[in-house]
Amino acid sequence: DGGITQSPKYLFRKEGQNVTLSCEQNLNHDAMYWYRQDPGQGLRLIYYSQIVNDFQKGDIAEGYSVSREKKESFPLTVTSAQKNPTAFYLCASSTENEQFFGPGTRLTVL
Amino acid sequence: AQSVTQLGSHVSVSEGALVLLRCNYSSSVPPYLFWYVQYPNQGLQLLLKYTSAATLVKGINGFEAEFKKSETSFHLTKPSAHMSDAAEYFCAVSEAGNMLTFGGGTRLMVKP
């Protein structure tokens, strides 16, 4: 099956810890994205990558980091500098004019 | 800069009634427009998209949307709501192909 996988589905973190969210796609898409979703705020773009070994900050990049060493993978690290990391995180990849989304990871900071 | 406004964060309809979810956009160039649906704790699924072809766009699950340039609108409709339509719906705009700006979302509730 072609698609986007995110793991884990649920993640709990203690304050002050870094945590990495996984995103993998087998759609052969060049572009990949990370969004954060909070209730009533829609989706906000954290980082995006249009091609391997290159990525750009989105609207709310502070406290997050990414890498894009392989076309299929775009992991997101939530660092201790992110003041309010509890949220639902969505990964996407795209063709020229359509984005496809993974199932999401719900991160809760305890 | 592009932006999207979805009027009504919550919409409630009875089963069998018309569904109308409103979306207005701003864009400096002819836009691409999208509607996505999200069920609880899941990712987004594309319902339909407008890419400068026909102004009336038909999507999955009986939904359709009409692009009205003069009103800068792209409202989503379905003639008869079903219980399974209860979900959150997002309108999105793109000026540059694959970069999306999302509205705040509308939660649709369907009453039996």
Short mmCIF file of C-alpha atoms in Angstrom, two decimals:
data_model
loop_
_atom_site.label_atom_id
_atom_site.label_comp_id
_atom_site.label_asym_id
_atom_site.label_seq_id
_atom_site.Cartn_x
_atom_site.Cartn_y
_atom_site.Cartn_z
CA ASP A 1 0.00 0.00 0.00
CA GLY A 2 1.30 3.44 -0.89
CA GLY A 3 0.98 6.06 1.78
CA ILE A 4 2.37 7.98 4.70
CA THR A 5 3.08 6.44 8.07
CA GLN A 6 3.66 8.27 11.32
CA SER A 7 4.87 6.73 14.53
CA PRO A 8 4.11 6.49 17.30
CA LYS A 9 0.39 7.29 17.30
CA TYR A 10 0.52 8.47 20.93
CA LEU A 11 3.60 9.83 22.67
CA PHE A 12 4.13 11.02 26.21
CA ARG A 13 7.06 13.15 27.22
CA LYS A 14 8.30 14.66 30.41
CA GLU A 15 9.07 18.34 30.47
CA GLY A 16 12.63 19.09 29.42
CA GLN A 17 13.01 16.05 27.17
CA ASN A 18 13.52 16.08 23.43
CA VAL A 19 11.39 13.70 21.42
CA THR A 20 11.44 12.66 17.75
CA LEU A 21 8.35 11.96 15.67
CA SER A 22 8.73 9.70 12.67
CA CYS A 23 7.26 10.29 9.21
CA GLU A 24 7.83 7.94 6.27
CA GLN A 25 6.28 7.98 2.79
CA ASN A 26 6.50 5.53 -0.11
CA LEU A 27 4.70 7.77 -2.62
CA ASN A 28 7.96 8.96 -4.20
CA HIS A 29 7.05 12.57 -3.40
CA ASP A 30 9.79 15.18 -3.29
CA ALA A 31 8.00 17.56 -0.91
CA MET A 32 7.18 16.83 2.73
CA TYR A 33 5.65 18.90 5.52
CA TRP A 34 5.05 18.99 9.27
CA TYR A 35 1.99 20.66 10.74
CA ARG A 36 0.84 21.25 14.28
CA GLN A 37 -2.87 21.11 15.08
CA ASP A 38 -4.43 22.65 18.17
CA PRO A 39 -8.18 22.77 18.88
CA GLY A 40 -9.87 25.61 17.04
CA GLN A 41 -6.68 26.76 15.29
CA GLY A 42 -6.58 24.67 12.17
CA LEU A 43 -3.19 23.49 10.93
CA ARG A 44 -0.04 25.52 11.28
CA LEU A 45 3.09 24.79 9.27
CA ILE A 46 6.21 23.95 11.29
CA TYR A 47 8.77 22.94 8.62
CA TYR A 48 8.73 21.82 5.04
CA SER A 49 11.16 20.25 2.63
CA GLN A 50 10.88 20.49 -1.15
CA ILE A 51 13.82 18.19 -1.82
CA VAL A 52 16.28 15.90 -0.06
CA ASN A 53 18.91 17.66 2.07
CA ASP A 54 16.98 20.92 2.06
CA PHE A 55 14.25 22.24 4.37
CA GLN A 56 12.66 25.56 5.29
CA LYS A 57 11.06 27.00 8.41
CA GLY A 58 7.32 27.40 8.41
CA ASP A 59 5.21 29.73 10.51
CA ILE A 60 5.94 28.19 13.91
CA ALA A 61 9.42 26.60 13.69
CA GLU A 62 10.74 27.77 17.06
CA GLY A 63 11.46 24.83 19.37
CA TYR A 64 11.43 22.28 16.54
CA SER A 65 14.06 20.77 14.26
CA VAL A 66 13.98 18.47 11.22
CA SER A 67 16.25 16.57 8.88
CA ARG A 68 15.77 15.27 5.35
CA GLU A 69 18.54 12.81 4.62
CA LYS A 70 16.34 10.48 2.58
CA LYS A 71 13.49 11.17 0.20
CA GLU A 72 11.21 8.82 2.13
CA SER A 73 11.80 10.19 5.62
CA PHE A 74 11.24 13.55 7.34
CA PRO A 75 11.57 13.19 11.14
CA LEU A 76 10.55 16.03 13.46
CA THR A 77 12.27 16.65 16.79
CA VAL A 78 10.38 18.55 19.44
CA THR A 79 13.01 20.10 21.67
CA SER A 80 12.83 21.28 25.25
CA ALA A 81 12.79 24.83 23.89
CA GLN A 82 9.22 24.34 22.64
CA LYS A 83 7.19 25.87 25.47
CA ASN A 84 3.84 24.25 24.76
CA PRO A 85 4.42 21.06 22.77
CA THR A 86 1.21 19.20 23.64
CA ALA A 87 -0.62 18.95 20.31
CA PHE A 88 -1.54 16.72 17.38
CA TYR A 89 1.23 16.58 14.77
CA LEU A 90 0.52 15.81 11.13
CA CYS A 91 3.01 14.94 8.43
CA ALA A 92 2.20 15.35 4.74
CA SER A 93 3.81 14.86 1.37
CA SER A 94 2.75 16.30 -1.93
CA THR A 95 2.63 16.07 -5.67
CA GLU A 96 2.70 19.26 -7.70
CA ASN A 97 -0.73 20.39 -6.47
CA GLU A 98 -2.09 18.03 -3.82
CA GLN A 99 -1.01 17.18 -0.28
CA PHE A 100 -1.49 13.75 1.27
CA PHE A 101 -1.56 13.35 5.05
CA GLY A 102 -0.40 10.75 7.50
CA PRO A 103 -2.54 9.56 10.44
CA GLY A 104 -0.89 11.89 12.96
CA THR A 105 0.92 11.63 16.29
CA ARG A 106 -0.61 12.96 19.47
CA LEU A 107 2.09 14.29 21.77
CA THR A 108 1.33 14.93 25.42
CA VAL A 109 3.79 16.55 27.79
CA LEU A 110 3.38 15.43 31.36
CA ALA B 1 -0.47 36.74 1.11
CA GLN B 2 -3.13 34.09 0.94
CA SER B 3 -5.64 33.45 3.72
CA VAL B 4 -8.76 31.43 4.39
CA THR B 5 -11.76 32.16 6.59
CA GLN B 6 -14.25 29.49 7.52
CA LEU B 7 -17.43 30.99 8.90
CA GLY B 8 -18.75 29.00 11.82
CA SER B 9 -16.44 26.82 13.89
CA HIS B 10 -19.41 24.52 14.63
CA VAL B 11 -22.33 23.64 12.37
CA SER B 12 -25.18 21.35 13.40
CA VAL B 13 -27.67 19.81 10.97
CA SER B 14 -30.28 17.09 11.15
CA GLU B 15 -29.79 13.84 9.30
CA GLY B 16 -31.14 14.27 5.77
CA ALA B 17 -30.81 18.06 5.81
CA LEU B 18 -28.65 20.20 3.56
CA VAL B 19 -25.03 20.65 4.61
CA LEU B 20 -23.47 24.05 3.88
CA LEU B 21 -19.98 24.85 5.13
CA ARG B 22 -18.67 28.28 4.24
CA CYS B 23 -15.20 29.20 3.05
CA ASN B 24 -13.89 32.55 1.86
CA TYR B 25 -10.36 33.10 0.67
CA SER B 26 -8.00 35.85 -0.30
CA SER B 27 -5.33 35.38 -2.89
CA SER B 28 -3.27 37.64 -5.12
CA VAL B 29 -3.27 35.12 -7.96
CA PRO B 30 -5.81 32.58 -9.26
CA PRO B 31 -5.88 30.07 -6.45
CA TYR B 32 -6.10 26.36 -6.06
CA LEU B 33 -8.74 25.54 -3.44
CA PHE B 34 -9.25 22.41 -1.39
CA TRP B 35 -11.64 20.86 1.11
CA TYR B 36 -10.34 18.22 3.50
CA VAL B 37 -12.20 16.11 6.06
CA GLN B 38 -10.76 14.89 9.36
CA TYR B 39 -12.28 12.23 11.60
CA PRO B 40 -11.24 12.16 15.27
CA ASN B 41 -7.58 11.35 15.86
CA GLN B 42 -6.94 10.80 12.15
CA GLY B 43 -5.17 12.61 9.37
CA LEU B 44 -6.80 14.73 6.69
CA GLN B 45 -8.49 13.21 3.65
CA LEU B 46 -9.05 15.19 0.48
CA LEU B 47 -12.73 15.69 -0.35
CA LEU B 48 -12.32 17.78 -3.48
CA LYS B 49 -10.16 20.39 -5.15
CA TYR B 50 -10.52 23.28 -7.57
CA THR B 51 -7.62 23.80 -9.97
CA SER B 52 -9.03 26.32 -12.49
CA ALA B 53 -11.10 23.89 -14.51
CA ALA B 54 -14.87 23.61 -13.89
CA THR B 55 -16.16 25.98 -11.21
CA LEU B 56 -18.49 23.33 -9.77
CA VAL B 57 -16.35 20.60 -8.30
CA LYS B 58 -17.69 17.22 -7.25
CA GLY B 59 -15.92 15.24 -4.58
CA ILE B 60 -16.20 12.05 -2.62
CA ASN B 61 -19.10 11.07 -0.34
CA GLY B 62 -21.60 13.23 -2.26
CA PHE B 63 -19.95 16.57 -1.47
CA GLU B 64 -19.48 19.37 -3.96
CA ALA B 65 -18.20 22.93 -3.91
CA GLU B 66 -18.57 25.90 -6.22
CA PHE B 67 -15.78 28.38 -6.92
CA LYS B 68 -17.17 31.92 -7.10
CA LYS B 69 -14.45 34.37 -8.00
CA SER B 70 -16.64 37.46 -7.54
CA GLU B 71 -17.44 36.42 -3.99
CA THR B 72 -14.00 34.89 -3.27
CA SER B 73 -15.87 31.89 -1.93
CA PHE B 74 -15.62 28.11 -2.14
CA HIS B 75 -18.51 26.81 -0.04
CA LEU B 76 -18.94 23.07 0.52
CA THR B 77 -22.38 21.50 0.19
CA LYS B 78 -24.10 18.15 0.40
CA PRO B 79 -27.82 17.77 -0.30
CA SER B 80 -28.55 15.27 2.46
CA ALA B 81 -26.47 14.82 5.60
CA HIS B 82 -25.65 11.37 6.92
CA MET B 83 -24.53 10.50 10.41
CA SER B 84 -21.17 9.41 9.01
CA ASP B 85 -20.54 12.99 7.78
CA ALA B 86 -19.91 14.14 11.35
CA ALA B 87 -16.28 15.29 11.31
CA GLU B 88 -14.12 18.39 11.05
CA TYR B 89 -13.78 20.05 7.68
CA PHE B 90 -10.93 22.25 6.53
CA CYS B 91 -10.80 24.62 3.59
CA ALA B 92 -7.35 25.41 2.20
CA VAL B 93 -5.90 27.68 -0.47
CA SER B 94 -2.72 27.45 -2.48
CA GLU B 95 -1.12 30.03 -4.73
CA ALA B 96 2.04 28.11 -5.48
CA GLY B 97 0.91 24.59 -6.16
CA ASN B 98 1.83 22.55 -3.16
CA MET B 99 1.99 25.08 -0.28
CA LEU B 100 -1.31 25.25 1.58
CA THR B 101 -2.85 27.78 3.95
CA PHE B 102 -5.68 26.33 6.03
CA GLY B 103 -8.78 27.82 7.54
CA GLY B 104 -9.55 27.25 11.20
CA GLY B 105 -11.88 24.34 10.50
CA THR B 106 -15.60 23.70 10.93
CA ARG B 107 -16.87 20.88 13.09
CA LEU B 108 -20.00 19.36 11.55
CA MET B 109 -22.44 17.66 13.91
CA VAL B 110 -25.30 15.56 12.52
CA LYS B 111 -28.37 15.02 14.70
CA PRO B 112 -30.51 11.91 14.25
#
